[in-house]
Coordinates of C-alpha atoms and ligand atoms in Angstrom, one line a residue:
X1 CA -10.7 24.0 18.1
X2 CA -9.2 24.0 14.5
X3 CA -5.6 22.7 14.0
X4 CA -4.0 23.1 10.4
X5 CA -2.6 20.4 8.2
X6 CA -1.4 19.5 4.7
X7 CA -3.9 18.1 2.5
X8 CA -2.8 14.8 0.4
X9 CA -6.6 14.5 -0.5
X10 CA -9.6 16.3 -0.8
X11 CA -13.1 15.8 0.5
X12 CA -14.6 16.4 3.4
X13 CA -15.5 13.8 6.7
X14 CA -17.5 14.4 9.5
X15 CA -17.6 11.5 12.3
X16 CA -16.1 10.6 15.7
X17 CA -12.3 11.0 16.1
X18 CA -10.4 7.7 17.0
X19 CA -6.6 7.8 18.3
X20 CA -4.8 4.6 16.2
X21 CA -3.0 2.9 18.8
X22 CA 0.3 1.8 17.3
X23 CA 1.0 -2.6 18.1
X24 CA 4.4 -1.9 18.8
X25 CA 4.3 1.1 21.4
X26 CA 7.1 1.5 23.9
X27 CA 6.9 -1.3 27.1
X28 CA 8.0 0.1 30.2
X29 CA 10.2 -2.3 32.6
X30 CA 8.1 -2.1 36.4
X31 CA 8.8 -4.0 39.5
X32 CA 6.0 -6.1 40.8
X33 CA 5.6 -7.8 44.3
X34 CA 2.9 -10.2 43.7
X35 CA 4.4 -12.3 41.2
X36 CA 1.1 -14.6 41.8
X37 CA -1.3 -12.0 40.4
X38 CA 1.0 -10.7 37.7
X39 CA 1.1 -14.2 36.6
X40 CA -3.1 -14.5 36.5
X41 CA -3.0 -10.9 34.6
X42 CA -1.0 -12.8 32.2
X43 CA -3.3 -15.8 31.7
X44 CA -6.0 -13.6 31.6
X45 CA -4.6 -11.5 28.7
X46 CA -3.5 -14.7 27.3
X47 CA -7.3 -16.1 27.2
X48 CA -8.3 -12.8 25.8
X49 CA -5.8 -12.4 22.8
X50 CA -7.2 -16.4 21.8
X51 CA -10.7 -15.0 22.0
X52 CA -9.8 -11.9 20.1
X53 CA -8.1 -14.3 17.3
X54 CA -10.5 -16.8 17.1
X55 CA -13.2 -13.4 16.1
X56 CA -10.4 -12.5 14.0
X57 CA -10.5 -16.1 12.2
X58 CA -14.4 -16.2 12.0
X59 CA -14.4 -12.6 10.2
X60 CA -11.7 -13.6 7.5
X61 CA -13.1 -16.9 6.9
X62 CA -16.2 -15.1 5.4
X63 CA -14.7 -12.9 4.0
X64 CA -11.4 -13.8 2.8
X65 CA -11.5 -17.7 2.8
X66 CA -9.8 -20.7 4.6
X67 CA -6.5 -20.4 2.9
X68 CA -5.9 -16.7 4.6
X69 CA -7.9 -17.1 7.8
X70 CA -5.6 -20.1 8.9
X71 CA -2.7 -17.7 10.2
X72 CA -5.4 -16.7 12.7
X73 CA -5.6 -20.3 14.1
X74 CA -1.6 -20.6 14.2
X75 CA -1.6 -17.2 16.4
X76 CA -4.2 -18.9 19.0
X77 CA -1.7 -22.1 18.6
X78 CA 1.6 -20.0 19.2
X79 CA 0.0 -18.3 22.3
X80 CA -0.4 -21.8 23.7
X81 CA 3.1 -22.9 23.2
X82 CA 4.7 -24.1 26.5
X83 CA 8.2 -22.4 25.7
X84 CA 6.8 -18.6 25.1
X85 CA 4.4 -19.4 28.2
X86 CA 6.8 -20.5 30.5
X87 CA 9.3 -17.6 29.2
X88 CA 6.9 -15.3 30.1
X89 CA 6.1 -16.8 34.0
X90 CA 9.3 -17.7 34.8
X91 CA 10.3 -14.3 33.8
X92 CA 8.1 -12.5 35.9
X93 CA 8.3 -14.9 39.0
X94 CA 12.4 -14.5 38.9
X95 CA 12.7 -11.1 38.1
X96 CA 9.7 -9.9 40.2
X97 CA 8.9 -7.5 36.4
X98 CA 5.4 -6.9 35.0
X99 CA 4.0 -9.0 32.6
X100 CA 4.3 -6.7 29.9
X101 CA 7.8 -6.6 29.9
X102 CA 8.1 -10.4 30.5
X103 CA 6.0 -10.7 27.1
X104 CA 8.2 -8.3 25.5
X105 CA 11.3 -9.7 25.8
X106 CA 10.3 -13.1 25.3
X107 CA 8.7 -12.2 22.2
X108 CA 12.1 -10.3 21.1
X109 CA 13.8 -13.2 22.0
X110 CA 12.0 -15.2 19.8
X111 CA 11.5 -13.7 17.2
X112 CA 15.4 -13.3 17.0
X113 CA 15.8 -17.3 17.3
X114 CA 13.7 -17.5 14.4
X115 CA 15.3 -15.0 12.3
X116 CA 18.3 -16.6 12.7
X117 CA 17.0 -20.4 11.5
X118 CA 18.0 -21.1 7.5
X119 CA 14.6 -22.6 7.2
X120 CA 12.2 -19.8 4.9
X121 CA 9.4 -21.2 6.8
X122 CA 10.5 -20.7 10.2
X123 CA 12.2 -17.3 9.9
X124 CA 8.9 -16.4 9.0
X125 CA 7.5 -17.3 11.9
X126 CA 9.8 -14.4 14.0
X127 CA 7.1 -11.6 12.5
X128 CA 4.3 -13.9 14.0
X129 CA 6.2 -14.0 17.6
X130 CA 6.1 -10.2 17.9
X131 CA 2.4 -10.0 16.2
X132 CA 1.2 -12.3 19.2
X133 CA 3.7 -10.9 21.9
X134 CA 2.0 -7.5 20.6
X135 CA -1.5 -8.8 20.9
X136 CA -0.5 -9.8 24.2
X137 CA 0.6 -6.2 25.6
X138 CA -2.4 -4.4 23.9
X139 CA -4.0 -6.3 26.1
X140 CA -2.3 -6.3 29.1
X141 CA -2.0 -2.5 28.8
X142 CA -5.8 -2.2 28.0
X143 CA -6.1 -1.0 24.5
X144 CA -7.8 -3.2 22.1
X145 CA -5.3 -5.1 19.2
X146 CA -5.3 -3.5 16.5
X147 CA -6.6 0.2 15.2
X148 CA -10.2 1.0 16.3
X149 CA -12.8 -0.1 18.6
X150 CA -16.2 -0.2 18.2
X151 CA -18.6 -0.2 14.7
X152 CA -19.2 3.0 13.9
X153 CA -17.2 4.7 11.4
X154 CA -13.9 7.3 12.3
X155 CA -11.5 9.7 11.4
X156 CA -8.3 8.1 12.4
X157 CA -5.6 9.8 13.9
X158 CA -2.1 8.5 14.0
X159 CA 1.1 9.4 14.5
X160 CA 1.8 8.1 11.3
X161 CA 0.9 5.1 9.4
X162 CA 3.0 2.7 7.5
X163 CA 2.0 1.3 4.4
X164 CA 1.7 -2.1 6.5
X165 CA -0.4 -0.8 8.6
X166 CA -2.8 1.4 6.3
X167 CA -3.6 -1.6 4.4
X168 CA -4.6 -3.7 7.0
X169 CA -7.3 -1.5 8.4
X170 CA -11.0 -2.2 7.7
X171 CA -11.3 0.5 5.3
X172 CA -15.4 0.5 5.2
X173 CA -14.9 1.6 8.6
X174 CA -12.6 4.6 7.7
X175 CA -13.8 8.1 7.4
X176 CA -10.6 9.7 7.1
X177 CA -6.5 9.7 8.1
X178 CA -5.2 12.4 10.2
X179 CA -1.4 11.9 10.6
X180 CA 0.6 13.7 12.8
X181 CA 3.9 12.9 10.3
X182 CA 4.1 11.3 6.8
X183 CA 5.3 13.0 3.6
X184 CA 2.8 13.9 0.6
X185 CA 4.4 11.5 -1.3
X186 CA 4.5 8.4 0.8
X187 CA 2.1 5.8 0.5
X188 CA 0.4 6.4 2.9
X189 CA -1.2 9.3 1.0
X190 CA -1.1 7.2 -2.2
X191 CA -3.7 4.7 -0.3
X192 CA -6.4 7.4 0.7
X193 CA -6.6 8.8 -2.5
X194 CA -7.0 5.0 -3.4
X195 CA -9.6 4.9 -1.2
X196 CA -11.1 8.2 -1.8
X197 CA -11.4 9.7 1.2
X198 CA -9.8 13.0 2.5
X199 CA -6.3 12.9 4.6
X200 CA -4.6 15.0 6.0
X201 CA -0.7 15.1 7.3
X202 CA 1.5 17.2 9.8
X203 CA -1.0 17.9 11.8
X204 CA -0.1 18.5 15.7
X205 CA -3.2 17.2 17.9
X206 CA -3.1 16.0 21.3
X207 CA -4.2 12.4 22.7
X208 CA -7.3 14.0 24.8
X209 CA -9.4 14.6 21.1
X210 CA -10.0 10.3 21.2
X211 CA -13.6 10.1 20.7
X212 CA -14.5 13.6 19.9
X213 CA -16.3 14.6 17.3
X214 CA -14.1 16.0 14.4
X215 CA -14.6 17.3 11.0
X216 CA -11.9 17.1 8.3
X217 CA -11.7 19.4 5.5
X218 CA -9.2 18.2 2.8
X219 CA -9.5 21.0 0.7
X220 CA -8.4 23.8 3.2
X221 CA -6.5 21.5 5.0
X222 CA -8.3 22.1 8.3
X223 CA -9.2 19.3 11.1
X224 CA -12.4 20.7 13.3
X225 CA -12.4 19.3 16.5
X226 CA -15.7 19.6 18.9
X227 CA -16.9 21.9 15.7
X228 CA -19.7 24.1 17.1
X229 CA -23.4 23.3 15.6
X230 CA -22.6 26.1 13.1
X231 CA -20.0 24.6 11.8
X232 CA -21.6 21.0 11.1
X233 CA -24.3 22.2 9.6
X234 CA -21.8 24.3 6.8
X235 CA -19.9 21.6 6.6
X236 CA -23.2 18.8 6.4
X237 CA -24.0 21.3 2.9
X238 CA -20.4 21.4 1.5
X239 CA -20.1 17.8 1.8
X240 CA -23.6 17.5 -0.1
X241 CA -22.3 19.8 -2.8
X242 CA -19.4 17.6 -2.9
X243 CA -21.7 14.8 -3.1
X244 CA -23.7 16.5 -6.5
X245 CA -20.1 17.1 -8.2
X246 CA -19.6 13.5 -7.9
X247 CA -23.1 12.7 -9.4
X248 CA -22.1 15.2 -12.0
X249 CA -19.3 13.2 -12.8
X250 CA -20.8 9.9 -12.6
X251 CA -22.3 11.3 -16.1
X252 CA -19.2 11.1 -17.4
X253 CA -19.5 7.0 -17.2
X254 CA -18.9 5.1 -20.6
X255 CA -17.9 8.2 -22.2
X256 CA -14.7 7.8 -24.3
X257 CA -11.8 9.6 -23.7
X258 CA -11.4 11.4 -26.1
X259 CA -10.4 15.4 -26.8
X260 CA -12.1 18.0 -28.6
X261 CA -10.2 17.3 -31.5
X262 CA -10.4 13.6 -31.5
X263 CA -7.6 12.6 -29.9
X264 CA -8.2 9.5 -27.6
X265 CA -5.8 8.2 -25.0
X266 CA -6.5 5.3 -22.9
X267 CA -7.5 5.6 -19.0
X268 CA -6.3 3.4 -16.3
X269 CA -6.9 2.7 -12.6
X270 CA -3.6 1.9 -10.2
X271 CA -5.1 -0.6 -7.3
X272 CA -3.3 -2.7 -4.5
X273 CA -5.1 -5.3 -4.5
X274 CA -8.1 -7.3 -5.4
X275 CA -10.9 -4.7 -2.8
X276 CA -9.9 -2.0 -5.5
X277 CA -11.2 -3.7 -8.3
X278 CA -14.9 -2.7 -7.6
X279 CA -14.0 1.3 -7.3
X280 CA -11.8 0.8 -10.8
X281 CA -14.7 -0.5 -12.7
X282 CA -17.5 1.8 -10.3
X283 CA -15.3 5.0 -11.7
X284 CA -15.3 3.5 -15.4
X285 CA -11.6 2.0 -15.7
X286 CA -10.6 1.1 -19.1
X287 CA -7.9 -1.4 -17.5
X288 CA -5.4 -1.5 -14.7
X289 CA -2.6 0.5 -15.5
X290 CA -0.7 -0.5 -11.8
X291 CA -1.6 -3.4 -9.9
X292 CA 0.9 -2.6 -7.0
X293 CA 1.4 -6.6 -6.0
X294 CA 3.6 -5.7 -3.2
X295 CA 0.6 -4.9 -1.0
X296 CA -0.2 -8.4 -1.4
X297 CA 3.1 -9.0 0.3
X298 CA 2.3 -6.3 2.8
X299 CA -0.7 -7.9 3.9
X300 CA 0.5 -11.1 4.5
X301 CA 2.1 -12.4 7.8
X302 CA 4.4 -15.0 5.3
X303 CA 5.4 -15.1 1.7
X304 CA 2.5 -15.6 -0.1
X305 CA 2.1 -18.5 -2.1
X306 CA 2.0 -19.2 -5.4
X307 CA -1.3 -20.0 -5.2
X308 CA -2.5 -17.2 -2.9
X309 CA -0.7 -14.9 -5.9
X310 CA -2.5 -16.6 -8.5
X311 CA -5.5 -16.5 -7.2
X312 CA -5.6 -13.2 -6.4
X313 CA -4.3 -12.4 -10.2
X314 CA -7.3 -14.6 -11.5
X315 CA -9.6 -12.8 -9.8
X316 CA -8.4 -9.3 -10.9
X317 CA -8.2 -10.2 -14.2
X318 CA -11.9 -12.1 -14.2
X319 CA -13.6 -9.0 -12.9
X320 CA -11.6 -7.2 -15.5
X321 CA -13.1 -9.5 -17.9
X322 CA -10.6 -8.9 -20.4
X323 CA -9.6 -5.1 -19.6
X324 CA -6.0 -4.8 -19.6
X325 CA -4.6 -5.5 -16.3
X326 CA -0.7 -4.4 -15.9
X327 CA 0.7 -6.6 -13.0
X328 CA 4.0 -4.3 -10.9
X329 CA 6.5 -7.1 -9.7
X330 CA 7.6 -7.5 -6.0
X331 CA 8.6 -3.9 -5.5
X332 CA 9.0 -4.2 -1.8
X333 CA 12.2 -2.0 0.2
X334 CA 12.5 1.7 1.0
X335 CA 8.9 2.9 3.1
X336 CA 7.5 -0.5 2.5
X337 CA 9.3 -2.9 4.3
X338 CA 7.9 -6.9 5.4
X339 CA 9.5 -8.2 8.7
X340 CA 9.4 -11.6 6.4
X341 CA 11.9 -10.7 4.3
X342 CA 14.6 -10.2 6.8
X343 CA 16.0 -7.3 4.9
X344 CA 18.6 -5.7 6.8
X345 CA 18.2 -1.5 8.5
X346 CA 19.6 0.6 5.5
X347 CA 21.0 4.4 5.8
X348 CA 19.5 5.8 2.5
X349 CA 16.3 2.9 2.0
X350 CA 15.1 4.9 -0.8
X351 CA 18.5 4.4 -2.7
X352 CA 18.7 1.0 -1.3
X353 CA 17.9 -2.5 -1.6
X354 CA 14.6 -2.7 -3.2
X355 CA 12.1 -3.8 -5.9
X356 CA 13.8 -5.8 -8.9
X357 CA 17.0 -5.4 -7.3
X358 CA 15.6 -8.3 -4.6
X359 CA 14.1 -9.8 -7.2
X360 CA 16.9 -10.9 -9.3
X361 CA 19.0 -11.5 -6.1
X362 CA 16.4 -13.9 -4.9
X363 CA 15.1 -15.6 -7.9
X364 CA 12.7 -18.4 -5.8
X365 CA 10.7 -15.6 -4.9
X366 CA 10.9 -13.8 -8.1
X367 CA 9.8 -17.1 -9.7
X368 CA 6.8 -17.8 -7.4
X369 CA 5.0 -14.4 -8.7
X370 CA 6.3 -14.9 -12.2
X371 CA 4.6 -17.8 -12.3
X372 CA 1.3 -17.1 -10.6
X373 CA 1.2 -14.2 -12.9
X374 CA 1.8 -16.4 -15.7
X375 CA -0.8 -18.7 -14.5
X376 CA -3.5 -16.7 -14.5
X377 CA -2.6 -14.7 -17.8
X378 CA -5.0 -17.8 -19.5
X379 CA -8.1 -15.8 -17.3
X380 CA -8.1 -12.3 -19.1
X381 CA -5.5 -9.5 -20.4
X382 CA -2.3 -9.6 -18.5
X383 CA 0.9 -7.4 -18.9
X384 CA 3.9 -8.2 -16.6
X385 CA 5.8 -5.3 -15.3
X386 CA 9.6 -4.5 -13.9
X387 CA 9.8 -1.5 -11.2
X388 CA 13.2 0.2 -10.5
X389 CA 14.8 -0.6 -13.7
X390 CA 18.1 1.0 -14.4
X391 CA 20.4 -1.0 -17.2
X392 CA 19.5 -3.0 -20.1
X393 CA 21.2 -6.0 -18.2
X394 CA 18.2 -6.1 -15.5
X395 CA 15.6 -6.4 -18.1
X396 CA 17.5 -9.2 -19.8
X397 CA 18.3 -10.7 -16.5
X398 CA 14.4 -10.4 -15.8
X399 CA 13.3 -11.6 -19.1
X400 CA 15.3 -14.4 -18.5
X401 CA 13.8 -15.4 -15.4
X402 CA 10.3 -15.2 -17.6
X403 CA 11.6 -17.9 -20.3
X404 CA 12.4 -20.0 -17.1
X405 CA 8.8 -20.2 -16.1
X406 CA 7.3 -20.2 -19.5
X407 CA 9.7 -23.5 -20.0
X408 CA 8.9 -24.8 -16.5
X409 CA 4.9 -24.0 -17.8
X410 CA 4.9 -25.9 -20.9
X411 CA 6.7 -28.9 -19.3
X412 CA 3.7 -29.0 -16.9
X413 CA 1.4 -28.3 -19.7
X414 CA 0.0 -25.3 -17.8
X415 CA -1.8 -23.0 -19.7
X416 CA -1.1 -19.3 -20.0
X417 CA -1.8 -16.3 -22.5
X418 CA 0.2 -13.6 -24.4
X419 CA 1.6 -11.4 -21.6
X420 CA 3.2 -7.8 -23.2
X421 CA 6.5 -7.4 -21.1
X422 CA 7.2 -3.7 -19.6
X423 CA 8.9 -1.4 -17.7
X424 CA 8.4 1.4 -14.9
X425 CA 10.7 4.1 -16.2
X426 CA 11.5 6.0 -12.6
X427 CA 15.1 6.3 -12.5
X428 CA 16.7 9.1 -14.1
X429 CA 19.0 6.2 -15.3
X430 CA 16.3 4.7 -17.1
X431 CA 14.9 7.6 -18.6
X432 CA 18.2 8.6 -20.0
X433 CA 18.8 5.3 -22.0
X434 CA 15.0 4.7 -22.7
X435 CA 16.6 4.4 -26.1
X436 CA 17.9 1.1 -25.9
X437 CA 15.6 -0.2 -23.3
X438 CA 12.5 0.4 -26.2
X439 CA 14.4 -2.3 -28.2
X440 CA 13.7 -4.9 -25.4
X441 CA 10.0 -4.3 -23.5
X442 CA 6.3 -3.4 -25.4
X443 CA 5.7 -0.6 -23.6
X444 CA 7.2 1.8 -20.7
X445 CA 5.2 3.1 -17.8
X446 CA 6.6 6.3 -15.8
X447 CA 6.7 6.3 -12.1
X448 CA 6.8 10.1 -11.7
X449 CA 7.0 9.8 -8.3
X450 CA 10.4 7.9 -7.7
X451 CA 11.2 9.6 -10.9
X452 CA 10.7 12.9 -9.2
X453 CA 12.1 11.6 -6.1
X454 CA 15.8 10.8 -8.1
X455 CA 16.1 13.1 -10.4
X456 CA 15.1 16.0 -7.9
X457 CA 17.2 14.6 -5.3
X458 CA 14.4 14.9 -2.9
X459 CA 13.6 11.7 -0.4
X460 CA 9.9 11.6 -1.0
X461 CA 9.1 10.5 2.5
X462 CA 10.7 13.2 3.7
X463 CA 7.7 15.9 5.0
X464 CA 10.3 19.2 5.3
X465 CA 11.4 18.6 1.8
X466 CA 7.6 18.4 0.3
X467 CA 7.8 22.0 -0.6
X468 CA 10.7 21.1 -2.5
X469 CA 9.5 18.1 -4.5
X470 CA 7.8 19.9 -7.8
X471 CA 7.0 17.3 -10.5
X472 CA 6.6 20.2 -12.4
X473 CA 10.1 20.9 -12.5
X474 CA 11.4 21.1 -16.2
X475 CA 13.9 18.6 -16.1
X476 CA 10.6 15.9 -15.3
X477 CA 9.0 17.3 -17.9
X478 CA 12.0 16.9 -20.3
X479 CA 12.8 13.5 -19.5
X480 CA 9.2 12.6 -20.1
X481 CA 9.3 13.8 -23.5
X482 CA 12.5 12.3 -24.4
X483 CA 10.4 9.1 -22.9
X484 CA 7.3 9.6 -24.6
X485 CA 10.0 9.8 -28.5
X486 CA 12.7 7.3 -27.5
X487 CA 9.1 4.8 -26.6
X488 CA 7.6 5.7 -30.0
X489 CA 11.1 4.9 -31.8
X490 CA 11.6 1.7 -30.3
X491 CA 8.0 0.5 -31.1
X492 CA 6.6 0.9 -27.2
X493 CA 3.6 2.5 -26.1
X494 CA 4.0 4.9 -23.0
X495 CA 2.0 5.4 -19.9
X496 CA 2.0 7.2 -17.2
X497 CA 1.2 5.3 -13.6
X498 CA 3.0 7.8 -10.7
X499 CA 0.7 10.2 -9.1
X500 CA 1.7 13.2 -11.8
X501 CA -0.6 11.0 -14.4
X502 CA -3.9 12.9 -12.2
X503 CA -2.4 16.4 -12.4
X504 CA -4.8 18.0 -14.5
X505 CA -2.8 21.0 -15.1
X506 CA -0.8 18.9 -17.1
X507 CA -3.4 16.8 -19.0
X508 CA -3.1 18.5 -22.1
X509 CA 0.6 18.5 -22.0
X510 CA 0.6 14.8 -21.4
X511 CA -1.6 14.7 -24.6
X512 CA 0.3 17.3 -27.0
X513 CA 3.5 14.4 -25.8
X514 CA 1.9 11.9 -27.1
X515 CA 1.2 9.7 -24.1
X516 CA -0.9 7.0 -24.9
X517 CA -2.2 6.6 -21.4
X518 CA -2.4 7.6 -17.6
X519 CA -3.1 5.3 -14.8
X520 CA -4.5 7.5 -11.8
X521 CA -6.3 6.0 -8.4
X522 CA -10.0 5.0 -9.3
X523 CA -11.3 8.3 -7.9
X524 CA -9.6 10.4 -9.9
X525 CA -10.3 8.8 -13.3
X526 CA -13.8 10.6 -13.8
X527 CA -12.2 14.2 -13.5
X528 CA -9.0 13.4 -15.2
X529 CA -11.6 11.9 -18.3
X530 CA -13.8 15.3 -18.0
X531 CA -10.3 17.5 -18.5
X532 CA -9.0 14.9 -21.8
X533 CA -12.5 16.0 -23.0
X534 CA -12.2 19.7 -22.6
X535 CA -9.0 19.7 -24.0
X536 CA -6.8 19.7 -27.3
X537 CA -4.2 17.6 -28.0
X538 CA -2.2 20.2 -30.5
Ligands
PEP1 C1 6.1 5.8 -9.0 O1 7.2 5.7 -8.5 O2 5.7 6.7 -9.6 C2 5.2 4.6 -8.9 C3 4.0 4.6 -9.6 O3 5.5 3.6 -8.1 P1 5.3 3.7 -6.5 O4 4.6 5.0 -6.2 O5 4.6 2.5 -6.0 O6 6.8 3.7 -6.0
MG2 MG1 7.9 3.8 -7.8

């Protein structure tokens, strides 16, 4: 059987098909007459979930230290506390309902008690009720936590996958994503071509392919399922003739990038965090040109702390060993949303509350990266970055918040290094006066894609308007050369960081507009280089 898709990235992956079974799925109310047993199914499930958690724990102490593995040990805690526990019994033993529902509702109901508590610390704690109520009910309903069973590596089909979600999956184990919905543009996408591996979206499958054998092709946009001996054995040569391009490329490896006629421009790698590092420097990075930190946020049950930030900042920047590495500020809201935050359901997220707009509304938390990015500035090259900008005022507002920290730095004679101050340029706003916000940032980095996004009118997590959104489109290309001048003017150096900065179609434009560099996803950094040096830059 062959069922048609889009591609967001190409490649091709051959393994056993695994259905992602989403934490949250719908819990059906049932009537139960043995209240007795229901109640021993619970404390069954209950003893489970602890096992699966204290796994859970011993995994991400290895690999990801004390610090992070401890929220582990506060689930197993949590599942132990008498009030959930006795919610949950006295639920089922009064209303004669199934445990799954029992768990359900007390986990709603607690999670909304915490949410409602002025404490930070403890409104936190409502997104750890529902992770533990959801444990619970993955259990009870017999799928394991979580996305995949077993070792071996899969493709991963989903109905779709939040950016949440995506980044919390053990990626060595991922083959490929096929998603039922999801835009090109989401971020979603964004993180398999992070993570170089082929995806597919919109495709229509049904739940009986779980544990099939599949094969995706993400350059015809094709997902094989049961594929005949025949077709493995076409597909087992194309992916080896994949395999030589990518050794062709890896000749391209401490090469300069640089065009026919001598023209260089700098290359970049965009990461979400620290596991990217390795790809960025295995494909040849000259720098980080996008250090998304909100994944950091994403990936965390709580805020993180300042020295969770820091450290994870330090380490970047070490490995970098004194690469440039452009740090993104909190740009959390629209697709990527953090029960934590307590940010309330928006009609039009994309337009909404989000990124620097939070930031400078809630200055504690704006402070806390500021100052672990600060922090570990003294450990390598570190540029500090604003996303969503669209008025001078919010870079003075933000660059005001950075004096605070310096002060508060040197009064605690911490140490920190010379941090270059810029801006994502992805409002039509911002493009428009990138005039006047040259005079107050070194340098300007565009986010095509929210730019696209705005000035296209187009909601880029919209699949039925992908056909629509054409970074192509002359007005982007306009606005980034008014960027491109209006940066030169005002003494900035201008980047590109959204997607658009792979496109090699538009390489040599980007060069004949004088952009000084592109930050792409590690995997495309090889082939972007190979087009600069087959090109001309006038
Ligand atoms: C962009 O908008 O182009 C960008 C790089 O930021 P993000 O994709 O994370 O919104
Ligand atoms: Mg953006």
């Amino acid at each position: 059987m062959v069922l048609e898709g889009k591609s967001v990235f190409g490649g091709i992956a051959i393994g056993p098909i695994s259905l992602y079974h989403r934490q949250d799925h719908v819990v059906k109310r049932t009537k139960v007459e043995d209240t007795a047993a229901e109640i021993s199914r619970f404390e069954a499930a209950r003893e489970k979930a602890k096992e699966q958690l204290q796994a859970l724990y011993e995994k991400a102490l290895k690999e990801v230290g004390e610090t992070n593995a401890m929220i582990f040990e506060v689930h197993q805690m949590m599942l132990d506390d008498l009030d959930y526990v006795e919610s949950v019994t006295n639920m089922i033993s009064s209303q004669k309902i199934n445990a799954e529902y029992a768990v359900a509702t007390t986990g709603d109901n607690f999670a909304n008690m915490f949410a409602a508590m002025d404490d930070e610390y403890m409104k936190a704690r409502a997104a750890d009720v529902k992770d533990i109520s959801n444990r619970l009910i993955m259990v009870l309903s017999g799928h394991e936590a979580g996305a995949m069973t077993g070792e071996e590596p899969v493709i991963l089909v989903a109905d779709d996958l939040a950016p949440s979600e995506t980044v919390q999956l053990d990626k060595s184990r991922v083959l490929s994503f096929v998603t039922r919905h999801g835009s090109t543009n989401s971020h979603t996408a964004i993180l398999a071509r992070t993570m170089n591996i082929p995806a597919l979206i919109g495709v229509d499958y049904s739940d009986d392919i779980d544990g099939k054998m599949g094969i995706v092709d993400g350059y015809k946009g094709r997902f094989l399922i049961d594929p005949s001996e025949e077709e493995l054995e076409e597909y087992r040569k194309a992916q080896e003739q994949d395999r030589e391009k990518q050794r062709l490329l890896q000749e391209l490896k401490g090469k300069e990038n640089v065009t026919l006629d001598g023209k260089k421009i700098n290359l970049y790698a965009n990461i979400g965090g620290v596991g990217d590092v390795a790809s960025a420097l295995q494909n040849d990075a000259g720098g980080i040109g996008l250090f998304r930190s909100e994944f950091l946020y994403l990936e965390s049950e709580t805020f993180p702390t300042e020295e969770e930030q820091f450290n994870a900042y330090r380490t970047v920047a070490e490995n970098m060993a004194g690469k440039k590495v452009i740090i993104r500020t909190l740009d959390i809201g629209a697709d990527k949303q953090v029960d934590y935050f307590g940010l309330d359901k928006e009609e039009n997220p994309a337009m909404g509350y989000r990124a620097i707009r939070i930031c400078l509304d809630r200055k504690n938390i704006f402070k806390t990266q500021l100052r672990a990015v600060y922090r570990a500035s003294y450990y390598g090259t570190i540029s500090v970055m604003f996303p969503m900008i669209t008025s001078v005022e919010e870079v003075r507002e933000a660059k005001a918040v950075v004096d605070e920290v310096k002060a508060e730095l040197d009064a605690e004679g911490i140490p920190y290094g010379d941090v270059e101050t810029g801006i994502m340029i992805e409002t039509p706003a911002a493009a428009m006066i990138s005039d006047l916000l040259a005079k107050e940032v070194d340098f300007f980095s565009v986010g095509t894609n929210d730019l696209t996004q705005y000035t296209l009118a187009i909601d880029r997590q919209n699949p039925k308007l992908d056909r629509f959104y054409n970074p192509h489109h002359e007005a982007i290309l306009r606005m980034l050369r008014m960027i491109v001048e209006n940066g030169h003017a005002g003494g900035c150096w201008v980047g590109i960081c959204g997607e658009l900065g792979a496109d090699t179609e538009l390489t040599e434009t980007f060069l004949r507009m004088g952009v000084d560099e592109l930050s792409v996803s590690p995997s495309m950094i090889l082939r972007v280089r190979e087009k600069i040096r087959n090109s001309r830059s006038c």
